Amino acid sequence: MRWFEARASGVTGHLLALLLILVLPGIALAQTPADTAYGRLAADSYSDIEAGITGLAASGDPRASAVLTALSDGRLLHRPSDKALFVKEANGLVDARTGVPATAEGLKPVRANNKVRRAIEAAQGLLNLASPDAGKRREAADAVFKARDAAALPALEAALAKESDPRLRKSLGEARAALLLGQPGTSEADRLSALSAIQARGDGDAIAILRGLSASDPSEAVRAAAERGIASIERRLALVGAAQNVWYGLSLGSVLLLAAIGLAITFGVMGIINMAHGEMVMLGAYTTFLVQDTIRAHAPGLFDWSLVISIPCAFLVAGAVGVAIERGIIRYLYGRPLETLLATFGVSLILQQTVRSIFGPTNREVGSPAFMTGAFDLFGLSITWGRLWIVAFSFAVFLGLLFVLRRTSFGLKTRAVTQNRRMAAAMGIRTPWVDAMTFGLGSGIAGIAGVALSQIDNVSPNLGQGYIIDSFLVVVFGGVGNLWGTLVAALTLGVANKLFEPYLGAVLAKIALLIFIILFIQKRPRGLFALKGRAVES
């Protein structure tokens, strides 16, 4: 009996052994590349985590992108006991492999260092190379270019073969060139070809790659070509930098034009040194804030039109305040420049404190409509839509004011008073009325300037103080009362300031311009374009 039991036990053992021999390979085969990659993500070694990232990107797992994003954001957690992975979402935990909600305790975040982060960027780039979204494919090409992971080369070449967009093909070609230059087995001819593609990119990343080649490549031809490429890119970047500074100068000049153009009218017609002109700009900015606040509360759908609505409102508010100042104070001080300077300075302090008492001393938020957000590249220049719209708006205001002064009865009377006040009065022109309307027009234009400045500067009670001195410099340099002179002076000072800043710094650049204007008015006291005739005599 015992013999039969022993034989049965031996047969059972053999059967179990045979079963294990047959089943274990199947279990091993069931371990997919994605499973291996997930297991490595929960490892303690950074190199294992990096390998897991690369393997997960190449596995084709549908959860790969979400898991890598969670790892990049610090939301990927693992359980040390069984290496299970979880993703922390806004509403709780989910299983990393399945996306099913889960609960777990004793979790630790998956660690990441700089190499792991670079691997994440490269992996996300690999995943997006085949995306139907052109924007994601462009981001993927940039990510592969910066990561320069040789493992991405097959996927990159496959994406390049399928791509039809010329710009994306160029980006993919640059990424491929960067990978080829990083591989030690690449032939000299291929390295020279890839070097040309990197040189055509022409940015700082390209210079970094070429400098590495010029320092360590074994081929003398490649080193020489890299040095020539560096010199060519640096010359191009210098030209692009100068052009970018000119654009910044034009945008700054347009802001100065908006702030100074109203001052040029009032200073030219009445000879008034209006130190409260900056506060008219500030009132226009706060009017924009109130319009947007009202729209947010009662008609959110009109927000993109808020600036358009603010323009006439700011003009009317600042213009009405200007007329009140002229009728209440300034008309009693004509021909007394020192008194007008002190009186308008006092008015500026009163307006600042009034706004500070109503709205508080802190900055107020003024949003940007959709059409003023974002930027685009033009021949290597980065141009923001907000600045571009402000430049266009400044020129539109200038042309509109020029039309008013040249083609309307009010403009004719204003020019007559500017050139010879006594003769204009003798011809029946009501000079006090012209003074009031001109001061209101100049103040209203300053209010419009505040609408534009609310998009690029802090809306606070001190907003106008930053532009009043520059506005006077523009008016004096261009010629008192001459609109064309104001335009030329604003753009000239804006461009000169931005060209000097890289070499002298912001403060010294302004000091240098101030010294230049002081020396200039010694030779031409009436500015670049002096008006013919006489201003206010009394």
XYZ file of C-alpha atoms in Angstrom:
538
model
C 0.000 0.000 0.000
C 2.794 2.347 0.892
C 4.537 1.432 -2.344
C 1.458 2.536 -4.354
C 1.273 5.826 -2.417
C 4.945 6.503 -3.073
C 4.562 5.787 -6.764
C 1.495 8.055 -6.971
C 3.354 10.796 -5.153
C 6.294 10.449 -7.556
C 3.998 10.613 -10.584
C 2.268 13.679 -9.163
C 5.627 15.349 -8.631
C 6.672 14.589 -12.153
C 3.382 15.908 -13.475
C 3.757 19.097 -11.472
C 7.308 19.550 -12.711
C 6.178 18.962 -16.274
C 3.315 21.419 -15.791
C 5.715 24.071 -14.476
C 8.050 23.503 -17.404
C 5.163 24.074 -19.798
C 3.512 26.970 -17.974
C 6.471 29.080 -16.830
C 7.540 30.083 -20.359
C 3.969 31.148 -20.990
C 4.050 33.282 -17.866
C 7.329 34.786 -18.978
C 5.939 35.422 -22.438
C 2.918 37.157 -20.903
C 5.264 39.829 -19.479
C 4.830 42.577 -22.099
C 7.281 45.421 -22.775
C 4.812 47.788 -21.121
C 4.796 45.635 -17.973
C 8.590 45.694 -17.890
C 8.615 49.466 -18.366
C 6.064 49.984 -15.574
C 8.149 47.785 -13.286
C 11.250 49.848 -13.952
C 9.422 53.113 -13.207
C 8.943 51.881 -9.637
C 12.642 51.050 -9.214
C 15.009 52.837 -6.861
C 17.698 53.488 -9.463
C 17.526 56.583 -11.667
C 18.972 54.610 -14.574
C 16.185 52.018 -14.249
C 13.563 54.791 -14.150
C 15.117 56.353 -17.253
C 15.063 52.962 -19.021
C 11.441 52.500 -17.976
C 10.505 55.874 -19.486
C 12.144 54.987 -22.792
C 10.552 51.530 -22.802
C 7.097 52.879 -21.979
C 7.294 55.407 -24.842
C 8.297 52.649 -27.283
C 5.716 50.139 -26.014
C 2.693 51.781 -27.611
C 0.761 51.570 -24.342
C -2.327 53.860 -24.507
C -1.669 55.125 -20.966
C 1.949 56.056 -21.682
C 1.358 59.770 -22.309
C -0.771 60.240 -19.165
C 1.726 58.370 -16.986
C 4.712 60.325 -18.314
C 2.853 63.592 -17.800
C 2.090 62.559 -14.218
C 5.762 61.711 -13.664
C 6.785 65.092 -15.075
C 4.327 66.862 -12.740
C 5.340 64.858 -9.666
C 1.974 63.026 -9.499
C 3.208 59.484 -10.212
C 3.368 57.408 -6.988
C 4.500 53.856 -6.256
C 3.880 51.365 -3.452
C 7.247 49.998 -2.209
C 5.795 46.638 -1.151
C 4.712 45.451 -4.624
C 5.965 48.272 -6.955
C 2.390 49.118 -7.979
C 2.023 52.521 -9.665
C -0.696 55.112 -9.087
C -1.445 58.546 -10.538
C -2.669 61.324 -8.266
C -5.618 63.088 -9.932
C -7.759 65.997 -8.749
C -10.473 63.638 -7.474
C -8.229 60.903 -6.032
C -5.917 58.077 -7.065
C -6.147 55.985 -10.231
C -4.206 52.910 -11.230
C -1.391 54.004 -13.549
C -1.755 51.026 -15.898
C -5.540 50.953 -16.235
C -6.779 54.401 -15.233
C -9.302 52.797 -12.858
C -9.930 54.639 -9.540
C -8.027 53.027 -6.693
C -7.158 53.410 -3.019
C -3.733 52.787 -1.546
C -1.585 53.692 1.445
C 2.102 54.089 2.090
C 2.793 55.550 -1.345
C 5.967 57.339 -2.342
C 6.536 59.614 -5.346
C 8.583 58.280 -8.234
C 11.905 60.129 -8.079
C 13.257 62.276 -10.913
C 16.529 64.053 -11.582
C 17.701 66.097 -14.552
C 18.482 63.008 -16.665
C 15.073 61.552 -15.918
C 13.391 64.844 -16.834
C 15.265 64.968 -20.133
C 14.186 61.371 -20.776
C 10.584 62.373 -20.092
C 10.809 65.224 -22.625
C 12.279 62.908 -25.238
C 9.661 60.228 -24.553
C 6.780 62.693 -24.780
C 8.280 63.921 -28.022
C 8.366 60.369 -29.333
C 4.719 59.824 -28.413
C 3.630 63.028 -30.194
C 5.601 62.505 -33.399
C 2.676 60.610 -34.920
C -0.015 62.906 -33.497
C -2.657 64.209 -35.964
C -2.254 67.662 -34.381
C 0.431 69.663 -36.228
C 1.141 71.727 -33.130
C 1.894 68.626 -31.067
C 4.133 67.260 -33.816
C 6.077 70.546 -33.813
C 6.455 70.380 -30.024
C 7.552 66.756 -30.358
C 10.238 67.655 -32.901
C 11.559 70.387 -30.588
C 11.565 68.003 -27.618
C 13.523 65.355 -29.553
C 15.946 68.025 -30.770
C 16.665 69.212 -27.227
C 16.820 65.729 -25.661
C 18.986 64.256 -28.485
C 18.216 60.670 -27.458
C 19.570 58.272 -30.106
C 16.749 55.801 -29.372
C 14.285 58.224 -30.984
C 15.978 58.076 -34.400
C 13.833 55.258 -35.936
C 10.558 56.895 -34.877
C 11.847 60.276 -36.043
C 12.780 58.960 -39.492
C 9.368 57.281 -39.798
C 7.637 60.551 -38.907
C 9.852 62.449 -41.370
C 8.892 60.064 -44.172
C 5.179 60.658 -43.534
C 5.291 64.420 -42.919
C 3.974 66.704 -45.695
C 4.098 70.105 -43.971
C 7.319 71.881 -45.149
C 7.875 73.666 -41.828
C 7.409 70.497 -39.828
C 9.700 68.597 -42.203
C 12.348 71.240 -41.515
C 11.911 70.854 -37.733
C 12.047 67.070 -37.987
C 15.129 67.303 -40.198
C 16.862 69.499 -37.623
C 16.033 67.004 -34.876
C 17.372 64.141 -37.028
C 20.564 66.096 -37.702
C 21.070 66.654 -33.968
C 20.681 62.905 -33.320
C 23.105 61.976 -36.106
C 25.718 64.379 -34.789
C 25.442 62.757 -31.377
C 26.081 59.227 -32.669
C 29.746 58.155 -32.784
C 29.327 55.933 -35.857
C 28.038 58.649 -38.189
C 30.225 59.153 -41.278
C 32.002 62.428 -41.958
C 29.799 63.170 -44.976
C 26.645 62.629 -42.921
C 28.017 64.823 -40.114
C 28.777 67.630 -42.566
C 25.261 67.360 -44.023
C 23.713 67.341 -40.557
C 25.900 70.288 -39.573
C 24.456 72.332 -42.441
C 20.912 71.588 -41.211
C 21.836 72.680 -37.675
C 23.465 75.871 -38.989
C 20.274 76.690 -40.918
C 18.371 76.573 -37.631
C 20.446 79.551 -36.485
C 19.588 79.846 -32.774
C 21.342 79.430 -29.449
C 20.722 75.664 -29.366
C 22.388 75.349 -32.761
C 25.421 77.298 -31.522
C 25.715 74.967 -28.519
C 25.766 71.894 -30.773
C 28.269 73.430 -33.183
C 30.561 74.460 -30.326
C 30.594 70.894 -29.111
C 31.591 69.716 -32.596
C 34.285 72.369 -32.996
C 35.843 71.302 -29.706
C 35.668 67.498 -29.882
C 34.935 66.180 -33.390
C 37.794 64.003 -34.707
C 37.430 65.355 -38.277
C 39.263 68.590 -39.055
C 36.777 69.351 -41.871
C 33.837 69.039 -39.486
C 35.551 71.240 -36.865
C 36.301 73.937 -39.460
C 32.719 73.797 -40.803
C 31.379 74.064 -37.244
C 33.490 77.165 -36.547
C 32.276 78.793 -39.771
C 28.708 77.936 -38.815
C 29.137 79.484 -35.352
C 30.474 82.722 -36.855
C 27.607 82.838 -39.376
C 24.930 82.258 -36.708
C 26.451 84.861 -34.376
C 26.419 87.485 -37.158
C 22.802 86.657 -37.934
C 21.787 86.748 -34.279
C 23.482 90.143 -33.890
C 21.472 91.521 -36.817
C 18.259 89.975 -35.508
C 18.993 91.403 -32.052
C 19.494 94.882 -33.482
C 16.277 94.577 -35.492
C 14.466 93.361 -32.371
C 15.712 96.406 -30.465
C 14.502 98.656 -33.282
C 11.067 97.042 -33.031
C 11.057 97.522 -29.257
C 12.067 101.137 -29.876
C 9.208 101.642 -32.325
C 6.729 100.202 -29.840
C 8.150 102.431 -27.085
C 8.031 105.397 -29.473
C 4.382 104.714 -30.241
C 3.619 104.785 -26.514
C 5.508 108.088 -26.167
C 3.612 109.424 -29.180
C 0.266 108.622 -27.565
C 1.324 110.209 -24.283
C 2.884 113.320 -25.873
C 0.587 114.134 -28.773
C -2.084 115.731 -26.584
C 0.562 117.685 -24.691
C 1.968 118.958 -27.991
C -1.404 120.511 -28.843
C -2.023 122.237 -25.515
C 1.578 123.382 -25.137
C 1.621 124.656 -28.712
C -1.688 126.541 -28.618
C -1.659 127.947 -25.102
C 1.955 127.751 -23.985
C 0.785 125.945 -20.866
C 3.196 123.663 -19.018
C 0.565 121.144 -17.953
C 2.031 118.967 -15.208
C -1.348 117.232 -14.826
C -1.182 115.758 -18.329
C 0.019 112.416 -16.947
C -3.043 112.228 -14.739
C -5.245 112.443 -17.845
C -3.480 109.284 -19.017
C -4.149 107.733 -15.622
C -7.856 108.632 -15.800
C -8.097 106.925 -19.193
C -6.549 103.758 -17.755
C -8.955 103.714 -14.803
C -11.881 104.316 -17.157
C -10.781 101.181 -19.017
C -10.729 99.287 -15.730
C -14.270 100.435 -14.875
C -15.582 99.521 -18.337
C -14.068 96.044 -18.099
C -15.360 95.592 -14.558
C -18.869 96.505 -15.697
C -18.668 94.171 -18.697
C -17.433 91.274 -16.545
C -20.384 91.771 -14.190
C -23.188 92.326 -16.690
C -22.134 91.273 -20.218
C -19.158 88.865 -20.223
C -19.669 88.119 -23.907
C -18.596 91.677 -24.773
C -15.198 91.398 -23.073
C -13.279 91.228 -26.373
C -14.889 94.568 -27.257
C -14.044 96.181 -23.925
C -11.110 98.228 -25.242
C -13.125 99.461 -28.213
C -15.871 100.581 -25.826
C -13.292 102.138 -23.491
C -11.799 104.433 -26.153
C -14.735 106.906 -26.443
C -15.447 106.623 -22.707
C -11.846 107.479 -21.785
C -11.813 110.348 -24.285
C -14.975 111.862 -22.807
C -13.918 111.449 -19.161
C -10.401 112.851 -19.598
C -11.628 115.553 -21.995
C -14.321 116.722 -19.557
C -11.795 116.889 -16.708
C -9.432 118.824 -18.979
C -12.088 121.382 -19.894
C -12.977 121.781 -16.208
C -9.315 122.403 -15.333
C -8.929 124.950 -18.132
C -12.130 126.822 -17.295
C -11.620 126.678 -13.549
C -7.896 127.372 -13.164
C -5.744 127.777 -16.246
C -7.674 130.548 -18.006
C -6.746 132.927 -15.201
C -3.022 132.182 -15.591
C -2.301 132.709 -19.303
C 1.053 134.379 -19.864
C 2.313 133.297 -16.419
C 4.162 130.009 -17.059
C 5.547 129.556 -13.541
C 2.121 129.886 -11.953
C 0.552 127.467 -14.466
C 3.304 124.939 -13.761
C 2.696 125.111 -10.015
C -1.092 125.094 -10.384
C -1.188 122.073 -12.693
C 1.303 120.255 -10.454
C -1.110 120.801 -7.569
C -3.979 119.533 -9.732
C -1.968 116.384 -10.532
C -1.493 115.682 -6.813
C -5.215 116.220 -6.156
C -6.192 113.844 -8.979
C -3.745 111.187 -7.793
C -5.043 111.326 -4.235
C -8.669 111.308 -5.405
C -8.096 108.145 -7.452
C -6.115 106.615 -4.589
C -8.995 107.303 -2.186
C -11.592 105.790 -4.519
C -9.742 102.777 -5.945
C -6.980 102.254 -3.404
C -3.205 102.444 -3.853
C -2.766 98.945 -5.296
C -2.609 98.078 -8.992
C -5.843 97.279 -10.772
C -6.154 94.416 -13.234
C -7.029 95.254 -16.834
C -7.358 92.185 -19.052
C -6.326 91.773 -22.661
C -8.851 90.780 -25.335
C -8.184 87.620 -27.308
C -6.937 89.508 -30.367
C -4.165 91.144 -28.294
C -2.752 87.962 -26.773
C 0.021 85.786 -28.150
C 2.929 86.481 -30.464
C 4.307 85.470 -33.839
C 7.719 85.305 -35.512
C 8.587 87.510 -38.474
C 12.016 86.923 -40.046
C 13.331 85.839 -36.659
C 11.705 88.720 -34.754
C 9.320 87.967 -31.923
C 6.350 90.326 -32.248
C 3.533 90.343 -29.714
C 0.049 91.081 -30.958
C -0.538 93.523 -28.097
C 2.422 95.722 -29.049
C 1.531 95.537 -32.720
C -2.014 96.711 -32.065
C -0.734 99.573 -29.890
C 1.633 100.726 -32.664
C -1.195 100.615 -35.201
C -3.544 102.398 -32.783
C -0.979 105.155 -32.145
C -0.614 105.878 -35.848
C -4.405 105.800 -36.276
C -4.820 108.390 -33.493
C -2.077 110.518 -35.048
C -3.705 110.447 -38.492
C -7.126 111.157 -36.986
C -5.820 114.174 -35.096
C -4.020 115.378 -38.206
C -7.294 115.166 -40.119
C -9.117 117.159 -37.419
C -6.506 119.921 -37.426
C -6.136 120.091 -41.207
C -9.634 119.456 -42.532
C -12.104 120.880 -39.998
C -13.199 124.373 -38.988
C -12.079 123.739 -35.421
C -8.644 122.696 -36.669
C -8.338 125.842 -38.774
C -9.163 128.021 -35.768
C -6.729 126.092 -33.584
C -3.899 126.573 -36.074
C -4.730 130.256 -36.365
C -4.567 130.738 -32.597
C -1.317 128.747 -32.464
C 0.381 130.930 -35.084
C -0.912 134.359 -34.004
C -3.395 134.654 -31.159
C -4.017 138.410 -31.457
C -4.624 138.297 -35.185
C -6.979 135.335 -34.756
C -8.951 137.270 -32.124
C -9.071 140.276 -34.434
C -10.553 138.036 -37.162
C -13.446 137.105 -34.876
C -12.207 133.758 -33.541
C -13.291 133.168 -29.942
C -9.868 132.350 -28.543
C -11.131 131.424 -25.041
C -13.443 128.838 -26.628
C -10.576 127.507 -28.761
C -8.405 127.280 -25.642
C -11.007 125.287 -23.730
C -11.776 122.907 -26.615
C -8.103 122.440 -27.445
C -7.243 121.657 -23.833
C -10.163 119.213 -23.747
C -8.993 117.604 -27.014
C -5.443 117.197 -25.715
C -6.686 115.767 -22.437
C -9.058 113.406 -24.251
C -6.216 112.066 -26.393
C -4.208 111.524 -23.208
C -7.172 109.504 -21.911
C -7.053 107.383 -25.082
C -3.347 106.862 -24.414
C -4.341 105.502 -21.016
C -6.469 102.826 -22.714
C -3.410 101.603 -24.608
C -1.050 101.889 -21.645
C -3.392 99.808 -19.502
C -2.290 96.834 -21.634
C 1.441 97.222 -21.029
C 1.788 98.979 -17.668
C 0.375 98.789 -14.152
C -2.883 100.672 -13.690
C -2.179 102.632 -10.538
C -2.500 106.250 -9.327
C 1.145 106.822 -10.331
C 0.732 105.607 -13.914
C 1.006 109.029 -15.548
C 4.105 110.114 -13.636
C 6.252 107.690 -15.596
C 5.450 109.373 -18.900
C 5.120 113.097 -18.202
C 8.864 113.890 -18.370
C 9.361 111.805 -21.516
C 6.339 113.528 -23.065
C 7.867 116.964 -22.494
C 11.167 115.765 -23.961
C 9.339 114.565 -27.074
C 7.460 117.853 -27.467
C 10.558 120.022 -26.989
C 12.720 117.860 -29.251
C 10.150 117.654 -32.050
C 9.059 121.286 -31.997
C 6.328 122.810 -29.882
C 2.898 122.423 -31.481
C 4.127 120.483 -34.537
C 2.498 117.067 -34.856
C 4.959 115.738 -37.422
C 7.790 116.829 -35.170
C 6.145 114.998 -32.277
C 5.899 111.831 -34.377
C 9.538 111.948 -35.495
C 10.782 112.836 -32.001
C 8.793 110.061 -30.285
C 10.002 107.360 -32.659
C 13.582 108.669 -32.632
C 13.809 108.792 -28.856
C 12.133 105.396 -28.506
C 14.492 103.650 -30.941
C 17.587 105.440 -29.579
C 16.680 104.480 -26.013
C 16.341 100.784 -26.890
C 19.553 100.775 -28.937
C 21.526 102.368 -26.091
C 20.110 100.157 -23.315
C 22.134 96.978 -24.117
C 25.379 98.960 -23.851
C 24.628 101.585 -21.187
C 21.790 100.148 -19.139
C 18.293 101.609 -18.739
C 19.250 104.496 -16.431
C 22.388 105.629 -18.282
C 20.575 105.375 -21.612
C 17.947 107.870 -20.403
C 20.656 110.161 -19.020
C 22.511 110.058 -22.343
C 19.331 110.987 -24.236
C 18.624 113.828 -21.811
C 22.126 115.211 -22.304
C 21.709 114.941 -26.066
C 18.432 116.885 -25.997
C 19.958 119.579 -23.770
C 22.804 120.016 -26.248
C 20.404 119.876 -29.171
C 18.132 122.671 -27.944
C 21.197 124.835 -27.456
C 21.553 124.800 -31.234
C 17.856 124.584 -32.153
C 15.790 126.063 -29.316
C 12.533 125.581 -31.248
C 13.076 121.881 -31.940
C 13.339 119.825 -35.099
C 10.286 121.316 -36.833
C 9.545 124.792 -35.501
C 6.191 126.397 -36.277
C 6.151 129.697 -38.081
C 4.340 132.483 -36.280
C 3.954 133.394 -32.626
C 2.503 131.467 -29.739
C 0.720 132.944 -26.748
C 1.953 136.421 -25.919
C -0.309 137.123 -23.005
